[in-house]
Amino acid sequence: MVSATEKMSTVPTVWGLTPTQLHDRFWAARGVQVVRQGEKSEIVANAELFLLTAPRSLVIFKLGLVVEKMVWERPDVMFVRLHDEREQGYREQVVTDTAGQFVRFERSYGGSASRLARVLMTKDVAIAQAWQGADDLKTAWRRLRDTASRGYRSILSLRARLYDRANDEDQAAFVRNLVNVWSRPDATVKRARRLREDEGAWTDQESQVADACHFIGPVWVGANRHINEPTVVGPAVLWDEPEHRPRVDALVWDEIEPVANFNRTVQPRKVSSLGRFEKRLFDIVFASIALLLTLPIYPLVMLAIWLEDGRPFFFAHARETIGGKEFPCIKFRSMRKDAEAIKKELAKKNQADGPQFFIEDDPRLTRVGWLIRKMNIDELPQFINVLLGHMSVVGPRPSPRKENQYCPPWREARLSVRPGITGLWQVRRTRVPGLDFQEWIKYDIVYVENANWKLDLSIIWQTMVTIIRGAIRS
C-alpha cells in the first residue's frame, strides 16, 4: 500500500507542474487568471476574471458567491477577505547531529489560530496591470485605490484554504487538498489522463500502472512513476520522478473549455413596458384556463399519491426567477419522501453533463410518479406559480441557485426573464449523451436574445404536440 505522503525534493512537481503552476491552472480552468503583485506575466484577454494576490499566496475558495455579486453589483473590483479556520495541528521533523546521525523526532505545533488573507477579483485588465506592476504590496493597494473609485468597489468574506508558497510543507498540503477539490485537471493540464472512469485516479501519459492496482479515493500519479502495488489510498499525490520531470506545454487560454464556451457577451432582447404587460396578461389568461381545464385531474392524482406513499401531495423546490429571487416551484410529488437524502447516495451515478442531476430509471420515483412524469402531469401545479408571477408559460427552465452559478453570462441571461413551464430547450434538445447541458445553455441564450410572440406560440404548439404524442405512445 502506498502512503498518501511521500518524501519530496525541494520543488516537487506533478505532470511537470510545481504547486504554484498547478494553483494557477486550477483557477484558469474556471476562467480566472491569477495575477501576482510584482511578478511579470502576460495578462490574457480571454480571462473572465482576474484574481489579484500577494506573491506568496496559494488560495482555494468557492467562486459562486463572488460571481453572483460581480454579476449583479458590477463593481470594478471586489475585495475578498479569506478566512482559513483549520486547526494547524503539528508536524514531525527529524533532528540530526553535525554528522547527519539521527538524534530524535521533534514535533512542531502550528496552533489553532485562523489564517487570514485578502485577495481581489476584477474584470478590468487595467486594474490587473496596475496590481502586477507595483513594486511592493503597499504600493499595489495604493494604486488600486487610485484606479478603482470607491463607488465601484464591493466587499465579501469567504471561508478558504490558504497556503504559503514559500513553505515546502504548505506547498505539499496545497497539492493534496487540490487533489480533493479539482475533479477535472485535464481541463488545463494536457498530460493528465483519467485512469479509470469509476475511480478518481489521474495519471501522467508516461507513467505505468498495473492493471491489478486499485485506487481508493482521488489520486494523482506523476510522470515516470511505476505503480505495482495492489492498493493506493487517496487523497494522495505521487510526485514526478525528480530525474525525469517532463517539460510542460504553455497554457493556451483559447483552448480552455469554460472560456471557449461562455466567453461571449449575452445581449437579452429589449422589451418595452407594453410588451412586458402583454406577456404577463397572456400568462395570467393562459394559466387560468389551463387550471380550470385540468382541475378535475387533481383529486385523482392526489388520491393515487396518497394510496401509494401517503402525504404530502405536492413538492415545492426552491428555484430562481427574474433577478435571482427565489420562489417555491410547485409540482405533484413524484418521488419518495426521502428522495433528497437518497440523492446524496446516488451522486456518483449522475448521468448529466452539467450541474443538474439525472439518472435513467431513477429509483427515487414512485410508480405513480413515473406515470405522471411520463404524461407531464407532475408540472400542472406550476400554473399556480405563473398566476403568482414567479413563472411564465414560456421561458428558460426554472433552476436552483446552485445550478445557476455554473456560468456568469448564462445566469445573467436566463434570470433576465421569468422561467417557463416550457421552453426552447424542452422542445429542441437532442438528448445526445454529453451534450444536454451545453444545449441547455445554448437554447436559454437563444431564447432570451430572440424572445417574441411568434417564438412563444411556436414553443407552446411544439410542447402540446410532444405531450399528445407521448400520451399516445404510453
Tab-separated table of C-alpha atoms in Angstrom:
chain	number	residue	atom	x	y	z
A	1	MET	CA	0.000	0.000	0.000
A	2	VAL	CA	1.342	3.449	-0.945
A	3	SER	CA	1.155	6.157	1.713
A	4	ALA	CA	-0.540	9.461	0.902
A	5	THR	CA	2.603	11.316	1.977
A	6	GLU	CA	5.911	10.795	0.219
A	7	LYS	CA	9.364	12.289	0.677
A	8	MET	CA	9.735	15.147	-1.797
A	9	SER	CA	12.529	17.112	-3.309
A	10	THR	CA	12.834	20.836	-2.697
A	11	VAL	CA	10.477	21.779	-5.549
A	12	PRO	CA	8.166	18.830	-6.227
A	13	THR	CA	6.165	18.614	-9.424
A	14	VAL	CA	3.193	16.685	-10.746
A	15	TRP	CA	2.954	16.332	-14.544
A	16	GLY	CA	5.906	18.750	-14.685
A	17	LEU	CA	3.999	21.457	-12.797
A	18	THR	CA	5.049	22.990	-9.478
A	19	PRO	CA	2.393	23.639	-6.813
A	20	THR	CA	2.280	27.298	-7.888
A	21	GLN	CA	1.715	26.343	-11.526
A	22	LEU	CA	-0.982	23.862	-10.503
A	23	HIS	CA	-2.638	26.615	-8.483
A	24	ASP	CA	-2.708	28.929	-11.484
A	25	ARG	CA	-4.047	26.225	-13.813
A	26	PHE	CA	-6.723	25.276	-11.299
A	27	TRP	CA	-8.029	28.837	-11.442
A	28	ALA	CA	-7.536	29.049	-15.224
A	29	ALA	CA	-9.884	26.060	-15.594
A	30	ARG	CA	-12.526	28.339	-14.052
A	31	GLY	CA	-11.772	31.204	-16.416
A	32	VAL	CA	-9.748	33.080	-13.780
A	33	GLN	CA	-6.183	34.299	-14.324
A	34	VAL	CA	-4.012	34.639	-11.232
A	35	VAL	CA	-2.076	37.915	-11.211
A	36	ARG	CA	0.569	38.340	-8.501
A	37	GLN	CA	1.958	41.643	-7.326
A	38	GLY	CA	5.434	42.196	-8.722
A	39	GLU	CA	5.559	39.052	-10.894
A	40	LYS	CA	5.649	39.727	-14.625
A	41	SER	CA	3.427	37.550	-16.791
A	42	GLU	CA	1.180	38.111	-19.784
A	43	ILE	CA	-2.297	39.244	-18.807
A	44	VAL	CA	-4.615	37.458	-21.230
A	45	ALA	CA	-7.700	38.993	-22.784
A	46	ASN	CA	-9.635	35.708	-22.672
A	47	ALA	CA	-9.782	35.505	-18.878
A	48	GLU	CA	-13.261	36.105	-17.488
A	49	LEU	CA	-11.888	37.313	-14.143
A	50	PHE	CA	-8.533	38.240	-12.638
A	51	LEU	CA	-7.553	37.016	-9.169
A	52	LEU	CA	-5.082	39.518	-7.667
A	53	THR	CA	-2.947	38.029	-4.898
A	54	ALA	CA	0.194	38.605	-2.858
A	55	PRO	CA	3.334	36.918	-4.275
A	56	ARG	CA	3.420	34.102	-1.707
A	57	SER	CA	-0.273	33.204	-1.647
A	58	LEU	CA	-1.875	29.964	-2.798
A	59	VAL	CA	-5.641	30.040	-2.227
A	60	ILE	CA	-8.652	27.810	-2.748
A	61	PHE	CA	-12.211	29.063	-2.260
A	62	LYS	CA	-15.629	28.660	-3.833
A	63	LEU	CA	-16.228	31.071	-6.683
A	64	GLY	CA	-20.038	31.035	-6.695
A	65	LEU	CA	-20.737	33.936	-4.310
A	66	VAL	CA	-18.013	36.050	-5.927
A	67	VAL	CA	-19.534	35.551	-9.372
A	68	GLU	CA	-23.035	36.284	-8.085
A	69	LYS	CA	-22.043	39.602	-6.508
A	70	MET	CA	-19.974	40.657	-9.505
A	71	VAL	CA	-22.803	39.856	-11.930
A	72	TRP	CA	-25.398	41.864	-10.052
A	73	GLU	CA	-23.377	44.648	-8.384
A	74	ARG	CA	-20.928	45.098	-11.295
A	75	PRO	CA	-18.048	46.513	-9.217
A	76	ASP	CA	-14.748	47.493	-10.805
A	77	VAL	CA	-13.020	45.441	-8.124
A	78	MET	CA	-14.130	43.147	-5.316
A	79	PHE	CA	-12.190	42.901	-2.055
A	80	VAL	CA	-12.409	39.313	-0.807
A	81	ARG	CA	-11.462	38.563	2.788
A	82	LEU	CA	-10.435	34.928	3.164
A	83	HIS	CA	-10.616	33.051	6.469
A	84	ASP	CA	-8.900	29.690	6.991
A	85	GLU	CA	-10.102	28.259	10.304
A	86	ARG	CA	-8.382	24.875	10.121
A	87	GLU	CA	-6.603	23.508	13.132
A	88	GLN	CA	-2.919	23.825	12.288
A	89	GLY	CA	-2.010	20.633	14.203
A	90	TYR	CA	1.620	19.562	14.249
A	91	ARG	CA	4.306	18.080	12.022
A	92	GLU	CA	7.156	15.740	12.916
A	93	GLN	CA	10.729	16.598	11.983
A	94	VAL	CA	13.891	14.538	12.194
A	95	VAL	CA	16.661	16.170	14.267
A	96	THR	CA	20.235	15.103	13.395
A	97	ASP	CA	23.658	15.930	14.764
A	98	THR	CA	26.507	17.617	12.869
A	99	ALA	CA	27.492	14.280	11.358
A	100	GLY	CA	23.986	13.726	9.995
A	101	GLN	CA	23.179	10.972	12.517
A	102	PHE	CA	19.643	10.636	13.879
A	103	VAL	CA	19.091	12.221	17.295
A	104	ARG	CA	15.315	12.384	17.831
A	105	PHE	CA	11.911	13.222	16.382
A	106	GLU	CA	10.603	16.693	17.169
A	107	ARG	CA	7.030	17.873	16.914
A	108	SER	CA	6.353	21.412	15.727
A	109	TYR	CA	2.881	22.666	16.673
A	110	GLY	CA	1.153	25.194	14.486
A	111	GLY	CA	-1.652	26.034	16.918
A	112	SER	CA	-5.271	26.755	16.030
A	113	ALA	CA	-5.154	30.433	15.116
A	114	SER	CA	-7.042	31.381	11.963
A	115	ARG	CA	-5.144	32.333	8.857
A	116	LEU	CA	-6.377	35.481	7.179
A	117	ALA	CA	-5.697	36.893	3.735
A	118	ARG	CA	-7.066	39.370	1.235
A	119	VAL	CA	-7.376	38.895	-2.497
A	120	LEU	CA	-9.101	40.919	-5.159
A	121	MET	CA	-11.320	39.961	-8.098
A	122	THR	CA	-11.780	42.158	-11.154
A	123	LYS	CA	-12.706	42.034	-14.819
A	124	ASP	CA	-10.646	45.138	-15.595
A	125	VAL	CA	-7.331	44.483	-17.367
A	126	ALA	CA	-6.009	47.925	-16.356
A	127	ILE	CA	-6.556	47.150	-12.668
A	128	ALA	CA	-4.795	43.789	-13.070
A	129	GLN	CA	-1.853	45.515	-14.788
A	130	ALA	CA	-1.625	48.173	-12.074
A	131	TRP	CA	-1.546	45.472	-9.402
A	132	GLN	CA	1.072	43.395	-11.198
A	133	GLY	CA	3.358	46.326	-11.936
A	134	ALA	CA	3.550	47.631	-8.358
A	135	ASP	CA	6.943	47.418	-6.639
A	136	ASP	CA	5.507	46.170	-3.338
A	137	LEU	CA	2.158	45.267	-1.760
A	138	LYS	CA	1.727	48.666	-0.129
A	139	THR	CA	2.153	50.373	-3.496
A	140	ALA	CA	-0.192	47.833	-5.114
A	141	TRP	CA	-3.006	48.620	-2.674
A	142	ARG	CA	-2.430	52.354	-3.126
A	143	ARG	CA	-2.573	52.007	-6.922
A	144	LEU	CA	-5.764	50.026	-6.577
A	145	ARG	CA	-7.414	52.744	-4.512
A	146	ASP	CA	-6.388	55.299	-7.136
A	147	THR	CA	-7.596	53.169	-10.067
A	148	ALA	CA	-10.959	51.955	-8.694
A	149	SER	CA	-13.327	54.615	-7.387
A	150	ARG	CA	-14.997	53.977	-4.020
A	151	GLY	CA	-18.465	53.751	-5.572
A	152	TYR	CA	-17.420	50.800	-7.704
A	153	ARG	CA	-15.950	48.527	-5.049
A	154	SER	CA	-17.520	45.576	-3.301
A	155	ILE	CA	-16.523	43.540	-0.241
A	156	LEU	CA	-17.073	39.855	0.515
A	157	SER	CA	-15.882	37.461	3.250
A	158	LEU	CA	-15.375	33.775	2.480
A	159	ARG	CA	-14.046	30.623	4.055
A	160	ALA	CA	-10.976	29.404	2.213
A	161	ARG	CA	-7.852	27.295	2.300
A	162	LEU	CA	-4.705	29.417	2.465
A	163	TYR	CA	-1.138	28.283	1.823
A	164	ASP	CA	2.297	29.904	1.723
A	165	ARG	CA	4.170	29.052	-1.474
A	166	ALA	CA	7.477	29.852	0.267
A	167	ASN	CA	6.869	26.974	2.681
A	168	ASP	CA	7.620	23.463	1.320
A	169	GLU	CA	5.153	21.758	3.657
A	170	ASP	CA	2.420	24.235	2.775
A	171	GLN	CA	3.016	23.562	-0.918
A	172	ALA	CA	2.643	19.827	-0.353
A	173	ALA	CA	-0.518	20.342	1.716
A	174	PHE	CA	-1.930	22.588	-1.006
A	175	VAL	CA	-1.492	19.960	-3.728
A	176	ARG	CA	-3.022	17.230	-1.544
A	177	ASN	CA	-6.046	19.451	-0.983
A	178	LEU	CA	-6.190	20.235	-4.699
A	179	VAL	CA	-6.472	16.510	-5.417
A	180	ASN	CA	-9.692	16.551	-3.400
A	181	VAL	CA	-11.334	19.584	-4.968
A	182	TRP	CA	-10.203	19.531	-8.626
A	183	SER	CA	-12.118	16.750	-10.352
A	184	ARG	CA	-11.026	17.581	-13.940
A	185	PRO	CA	-7.335	18.593	-14.053
A	186	ASP	CA	-7.282	17.700	-17.746
A	187	ALA	CA	-9.087	20.988	-18.441
A	188	THR	CA	-5.740	22.800	-18.315
A	189	VAL	CA	-3.158	20.007	-17.923
A	190	LYS	CA	-2.732	18.110	-21.196
A	191	ARG	CA	-0.563	15.386	-19.659
A	192	ALA	CA	-3.248	14.366	-17.163
A	193	ARG	CA	-5.134	11.220	-18.148
A	194	ARG	CA	-8.109	9.701	-16.332
A	195	LEU	CA	-7.064	6.162	-15.445
A	196	ARG	CA	-10.486	4.582	-14.999
A	197	GLU	CA	-13.967	6.084	-15.183
A	198	ASP	CA	-15.101	4.567	-11.870
A	199	GLU	CA	-12.042	5.693	-9.883
A	200	GLY	CA	-10.767	9.171	-9.101
A	201	ALA	CA	-7.248	8.491	-10.333
A	202	TRP	CA	-5.395	10.723	-12.812
A	203	THR	CA	-2.039	9.649	-14.216
A	204	ASP	CA	0.684	11.003	-16.454
A	205	GLN	CA	0.845	9.829	-20.053
A	206	GLU	CA	4.294	8.318	-19.415
A	207	SER	CA	3.506	6.547	-16.137
A	208	GLN	CA	2.765	2.842	-15.825
A	209	VAL	CA	0.066	1.476	-13.530
A	210	ALA	CA	-0.532	-2.245	-13.090
A	211	ASP	CA	-3.949	-3.458	-14.173
A	212	ALA	CA	-4.469	-5.052	-10.768
A	213	CYS	CA	-3.805	-1.788	-8.933
A	214	HIS	CA	-6.899	-0.457	-7.149
A	215	PHE	CA	-7.320	3.205	-6.214
A	216	ILE	CA	-9.364	4.270	-3.195
A	217	GLY	CA	-10.187	7.955	-3.260
A	218	PRO	CA	-8.682	10.629	-5.556
A	219	VAL	CA	-5.047	10.079	-6.547
A	220	TRP	CA	-2.678	11.933	-8.887
A	221	VAL	CA	0.164	9.872	-10.349
A	222	GLY	CA	3.122	11.911	-11.578
A	223	ALA	CA	5.418	11.405	-14.564
A	224	ASN	CA	7.548	8.266	-14.976
A	225	ARG	CA	6.019	6.542	-11.965
A	226	HIS	CA	5.626	2.748	-11.988
A	227	ILE	CA	2.786	1.650	-9.723
A	228	ASN	CA	2.655	-2.065	-8.994
A	229	GLU	CA	1.101	-2.019	-5.522
A	230	PRO	CA	-2.337	-3.625	-5.207
A	231	THR	CA	-3.849	-0.577	-3.495
A	232	VAL	CA	-3.232	3.159	-3.485
A	233	VAL	CA	-5.160	5.112	-0.883
A	234	GLY	CA	-6.128	8.717	-1.514
A	235	PRO	CA	-6.381	11.570	-1.329
A	236	ALA	CA	-2.775	11.225	-2.435
A	237	VAL	CA	-0.249	12.741	-4.803
A	238	LEU	CA	2.582	10.613	-6.175
A	239	TRP	CA	5.060	13.201	-7.382
A	240	ASP	CA	7.061	13.095	-10.628
A	241	GLU	CA	10.313	11.182	-10.547
A	242	PRO	CA	12.793	14.068	-9.970
A	243	GLU	CA	15.233	12.796	-12.601
A	244	HIS	CA	12.536	12.558	-15.278
A	245	ARG	CA	10.409	15.648	-14.882
A	246	PRO	CA	8.588	16.351	-18.137
A	247	ARG	CA	8.582	19.636	-19.982
A	248	VAL	CA	5.243	21.381	-19.753
A	249	ASP	CA	3.323	22.924	-22.626
A	250	ALA	CA	2.378	26.570	-22.240
A	251	LEU	CA	-1.202	27.239	-21.193
A	252	VAL	CA	-3.288	28.303	-24.210
A	253	TRP	CA	-6.299	30.192	-22.922
A	254	ASP	CA	-8.256	29.818	-26.167
A	255	GLU	CA	-8.285	26.044	-25.641
A	256	ILE	CA	-9.722	26.086	-22.121
A	257	GLU	CA	-13.248	24.698	-22.329
A	258	PRO	CA	-15.113	27.088	-19.974
A	259	VAL	CA	-13.680	30.145	-21.749
A	260	ALA	CA	-14.371	28.778	-25.229
A	261	ASN	CA	-17.983	28.033	-24.366
A	262	PHE	CA	-19.014	31.003	-22.267
A	263	ASN	CA	-16.825	33.979	-23.037
A	264	ARG	CA	-19.124	35.853	-25.401
A	265	THR	CA	-21.367	38.655	-24.171
A	266	VAL	CA	-25.067	37.773	-23.990
A	267	GLN	CA	-27.464	40.506	-25.090
A	268	PRO	CA	-31.064	39.841	-23.996
A	269	ARG	CA	-33.690	41.232	-26.374
A	270	LYS	CA	-35.001	44.593	-25.200
A	271	VAL	CA	-38.716	44.512	-24.420
A	272	SER	CA	-40.904	47.582	-23.962
A	273	SER	CA	-43.183	48.107	-20.966
A	274	LEU	CA	-46.144	47.356	-23.214
A	275	GLY	CA	-44.506	44.113	-24.360
A	276	ARG	CA	-43.940	43.003	-20.766
A	277	PHE	CA	-47.558	43.846	-19.890
A	278	GLU	CA	-48.869	41.873	-22.876
A	279	LYS	CA	-46.792	38.808	-21.957
A	280	ARG	CA	-47.906	38.974	-18.325
A	281	LEU	CA	-51.557	39.297	-19.371
A	282	PHE	CA	-51.196	36.317	-21.694
A	283	ASP	CA	-49.608	34.283	-18.873
A	284	ILE	CA	-52.496	35.049	-16.499
A	285	VAL	CA	-55.183	34.192	-19.070
A	286	PHE	CA	-53.443	31.031	-20.296
A	287	ALA	CA	-52.676	29.776	-16.744
A	288	SER	CA	-56.256	30.448	-15.592
A	289	ILE	CA	-57.732	28.477	-18.491
A	290	ALA	CA	-55.213	25.663	-18.014
A	291	LEU	CA	-56.027	25.391	-14.301
A	292	LEU	CA	-59.789	25.310	-14.962
A	293	LEU	CA	-59.402	22.583	-17.601
A	294	THR	CA	-57.055	20.416	-15.536
A	295	LEU	CA	-58.620	20.915	-12.094
A	296	PRO	CA	-60.668	17.660	-12.335
A	297	ILE	CA	-57.375	15.743	-12.616
A	298	TYR	CA	-56.079	17.000	-9.260
A	299	PRO	CA	-58.215	14.792	-6.938
A	300	LEU	CA	-57.341	11.698	-8.989
A	301	VAL	CA	-53.599	12.361	-8.882
A	302	MET	CA	-53.721	13.226	-5.174
A	303	LEU	CA	-55.611	10.027	-4.406
A	304	ALA	CA	-53.074	7.935	-6.342
A	305	ILE	CA	-50.157	9.570	-4.490
A	306	TRP	CA	-51.873	9.053	-1.136
A	307	LEU	CA	-52.635	5.359	-1.788
A	308	GLU	CA	-49.034	4.574	-2.741
A	309	ASP	CA	-46.933	6.771	-0.478
A	310	GLY	CA	-49.196	8.964	1.650
A	311	ARG	CA	-48.863	12.708	2.012
A	312	PRO	CA	-47.681	15.296	1.007
A	313	PHE	CA	-49.350	15.549	-2.398
A	314	PHE	CA	-47.186	18.405	-3.598
A	315	PHE	CA	-43.464	19.106	-3.594
A	316	ALA	CA	-42.021	22.631	-3.619
A	317	HIS	CA	-38.375	23.115	-4.584
A	318	ALA	CA	-36.514	26.446	-4.290
A	319	ARG	CA	-35.788	27.873	-7.749
A	320	GLU	CA	-34.694	31.292	-9.016
A	321	THR	CA	-36.838	33.656	-11.050
A	322	ILE	CA	-36.183	37.026	-12.689
A	323	GLY	CA	-33.471	38.987	-10.877
A	324	GLY	CA	-32.316	35.919	-8.923
A	325	LYS	CA	-35.234	35.929	-6.457
A	326	GLU	CA	-36.055	32.500	-5.060
A	327	PHE	CA	-39.547	31.009	-5.154
A	328	PRO	CA	-41.115	27.610	-4.326
A	329	CYS	CA	-41.637	25.777	-7.629
A	330	ILE	CA	-44.720	23.567	-7.095
A	331	LYS	CA	-45.142	20.078	-8.539
A	332	PHE	CA	-47.137	16.961	-7.788
A	333	ARG	CA	-44.853	14.787	-5.680
A	334	SER	CA	-43.424	12.091	-7.921
A	335	MET	CA	-40.659	10.794	-5.642
A	336	ARG	CA	-40.351	9.058	-2.319
A	337	LYS	CA	-40.390	11.198	0.805
A	338	ASP	CA	-36.689	10.527	1.427
A	339	ALA	CA	-35.674	11.436	-2.155
A	340	GLU	CA	-33.305	14.244	-1.145
A	341	ALA	CA	-31.423	12.007	1.297
A	342	ILE	CA	-31.112	9.234	-1.303
A	343	LYS	CA	-29.839	11.746	-3.865
A	344	LYS	CA	-26.558	12.056	-1.950
A	345	GLU	CA	-26.037	8.292	-2.217
A	346	LEU	CA	-26.775	8.353	-5.955
A	347	ALA	CA	-24.450	11.283	-6.750
A	348	LYS	CA	-21.795	9.006	-8.308
A	349	LYS	CA	-24.373	7.664	-10.784
A	350	ASN	CA	-25.299	11.099	-12.106
A	351	GLN	CA	-25.543	10.905	-15.917
A	352	ALA	CA	-25.948	14.644	-16.515
A	353	ASP	CA	-23.085	16.516	-18.158
A	354	GLY	CA	-23.606	19.669	-16.126
A	355	PRO	CA	-24.537	20.703	-12.568
A	356	GLN	CA	-28.044	19.203	-12.751
A	357	PHE	CA	-28.836	15.693	-11.501
A	358	PHE	CA	-30.275	12.953	-13.730
A	359	ILE	CA	-30.168	9.183	-13.914
A	360	GLU	CA	-32.312	6.869	-16.004
A	361	ASP	CA	-34.769	4.695	-14.094
A	362	ASP	CA	-34.336	6.873	-11.019
A	363	PRO	CA	-35.015	4.600	-8.005
A	364	ARG	CA	-36.464	7.541	-6.091
A	365	LEU	CA	-39.505	7.657	-8.379
A	366	THR	CA	-42.733	6.088	-7.153
A	367	ARG	CA	-44.908	4.141	-9.584
A	368	VAL	CA	-47.419	6.989	-9.656
A	369	GLY	CA	-44.539	9.431	-10.037
A	370	TRP	CA	-43.210	7.566	-13.069
A	371	LEU	CA	-46.641	7.730	-14.725
A	372	ILE	CA	-47.385	11.400	-14.047
A	373	ARG	CA	-43.908	12.363	-15.251
A	374	LYS	CA	-44.367	10.299	-18.400
A	375	MET	CA	-47.603	12.195	-19.095
A	376	ASN	CA	-46.202	15.588	-17.910
A	377	ILE	CA	-48.932	15.806	-15.294
A	378	ASP	CA	-46.494	16.441	-12.417
A	379	GLU	CA	-45.854	20.011	-13.639
A	380	LEU	CA	-49.503	21.122	-13.829
A	381	PRO	CA	-49.375	22.907	-10.414
A	382	GLN	CA	-46.730	25.230	-11.880
A	383	PHE	CA	-49.592	27.182	-13.443
A	384	ILE	CA	-50.171	28.412	-9.879
A	385	ASN	CA	-46.617	29.766	-9.945
A	386	VAL	CA	-47.499	31.548	-13.204
A	387	LEU	CA	-50.518	33.241	-11.600
A	388	LEU	CA	-48.350	34.299	-8.639
A	389	GLY	CA	-45.842	35.927	-11.001
A	390	HIS	CA	-42.976	33.525	-10.262
A	391	MET	CA	-43.005	31.966	-13.702
A	392	SER	CA	-44.162	32.455	-17.275
A	393	VAL	CA	-45.777	29.947	-19.616
A	394	VAL	CA	-42.693	30.088	-21.861
A	395	GLY	CA	-39.133	30.785	-20.713
A	396	PRO	CA	-35.904	29.132	-19.552
A	397	ARG	CA	-36.192	26.069	-17.337
A	398	PRO	CA	-36.512	27.094	-13.651
A	399	SER	CA	-33.311	26.114	-11.861
A	400	PRO	CA	-31.988	26.324	-8.288
A	401	ARG	CA	-29.265	28.750	-7.259
A	402	LYS	CA	-26.575	26.035	-7.246
A	403	GLU	CA	-27.077	25.220	-10.939
A	404	ASN	CA	-27.261	28.866	-11.956
A	405	GLN	CA	-23.766	29.594	-10.615
A	406	TYR	CA	-22.148	27.455	-13.317
A	407	CYS	CA	-21.604	30.263	-15.811
A	408	PRO	CA	-21.968	34.033	-15.221
A	409	PRO	CA	-23.167	35.094	-18.723
A	410	TRP	CA	-25.685	32.245	-18.866
A	411	ARG	CA	-27.003	33.001	-15.373
A	412	GLU	CA	-27.343	36.705	-16.120
A	413	ALA	CA	-29.185	35.976	-19.359
A	414	ARG	CA	-31.641	33.362	-18.096
A	415	LEU	CA	-32.522	35.398	-14.989
A	416	SER	CA	-33.329	38.475	-17.081
A	417	VAL	CA	-36.721	36.849	-17.822
A	418	ARG	CA	-39.143	34.692	-15.849
A	419	PRO	CA	-38.558	30.931	-16.094
A	420	GLY	CA	-41.145	28.994	-18.050
A	421	ILE	CA	-43.222	25.845	-17.698
A	422	THR	CA	-41.942	25.037	-21.158
A	423	GLY	CA	-39.172	26.493	-23.284
A	424	LEU	CA	-36.906	26.221	-26.279
A	425	TRP	CA	-34.590	23.663	-24.634
A	426	GLN	CA	-37.502	21.355	-23.794
A	427	VAL	CA	-38.699	21.179	-27.408
A	428	ARG	CA	-35.340	21.233	-29.248
A	429	ARG	CA	-32.946	19.218	-27.068
A	430	THR	CA	-31.463	16.198	-28.821
A	431	ARG	CA	-30.749	14.194	-25.621
A	432	VAL	CA	-27.344	13.217	-27.036
A	433	PRO	CA	-25.201	11.998	-24.088
A	434	GLY	CA	-22.636	14.602	-23.049
A	435	LEU	CA	-24.354	17.463	-24.896
A	436	ASP	CA	-27.530	18.024	-22.876
A	437	PHE	CA	-26.159	20.737	-20.613
A	438	GLN	CA	-24.410	22.503	-23.499
A	439	GLU	CA	-27.724	22.532	-25.382
A	440	TRP	CA	-29.484	23.838	-22.283
A	441	ILE	CA	-27.136	26.827	-22.160
A	442	LYS	CA	-27.378	27.341	-25.924
A	443	TYR	CA	-31.175	27.356	-26.116
A	444	ASP	CA	-31.626	29.510	-22.999
A	445	ILE	CA	-29.377	32.156	-24.539
A	446	VAL	CA	-31.062	31.853	-27.951
A	447	TYR	CA	-34.438	32.384	-26.271
A	448	VAL	CA	-33.566	35.485	-24.231
A	449	GLU	CA	-31.853	37.068	-27.261
A	450	ASN	CA	-34.785	36.372	-29.616
A	451	ALA	CA	-37.907	36.214	-27.412
A	452	ASN	CA	-41.087	37.316	-29.235
A	453	TRP	CA	-44.724	36.300	-29.626
A	454	LYS	CA	-44.077	34.124	-32.671
A	455	LEU	CA	-41.377	32.143	-30.850
A	456	ASP	CA	-43.529	31.708	-27.705
A	457	LEU	CA	-46.552	30.443	-29.658
A	458	SER	CA	-44.325	28.081	-31.647
A	459	ILE	CA	-42.872	26.627	-28.419
A	460	ILE	CA	-46.358	26.174	-26.925
A	461	TRP	CA	-47.550	24.390	-30.062
A	462	GLN	CA	-44.483	22.093	-30.172
A	463	THR	CA	-44.945	21.312	-26.470
A	464	MET	CA	-48.585	20.327	-26.975
A	465	VAL	CA	-47.648	18.088	-29.918
A	466	THR	CA	-44.926	16.408	-27.837
A	467	ILE	CA	-47.304	15.807	-24.901
A	468	ILE	CA	-50.018	14.336	-27.171
A	469	ARG	CA	-47.512	12.047	-28.916
A	470	GLY	CA	-46.155	10.904	-25.564
A	471	ALA	CA	-49.653	10.146	-24.272
A	472	ILE	CA	-50.478	8.120	-27.397
A	473	ARG	CA	-47.242	6.077	-27.098
A	474	SER	CA	-47.895	5.421	-23.409
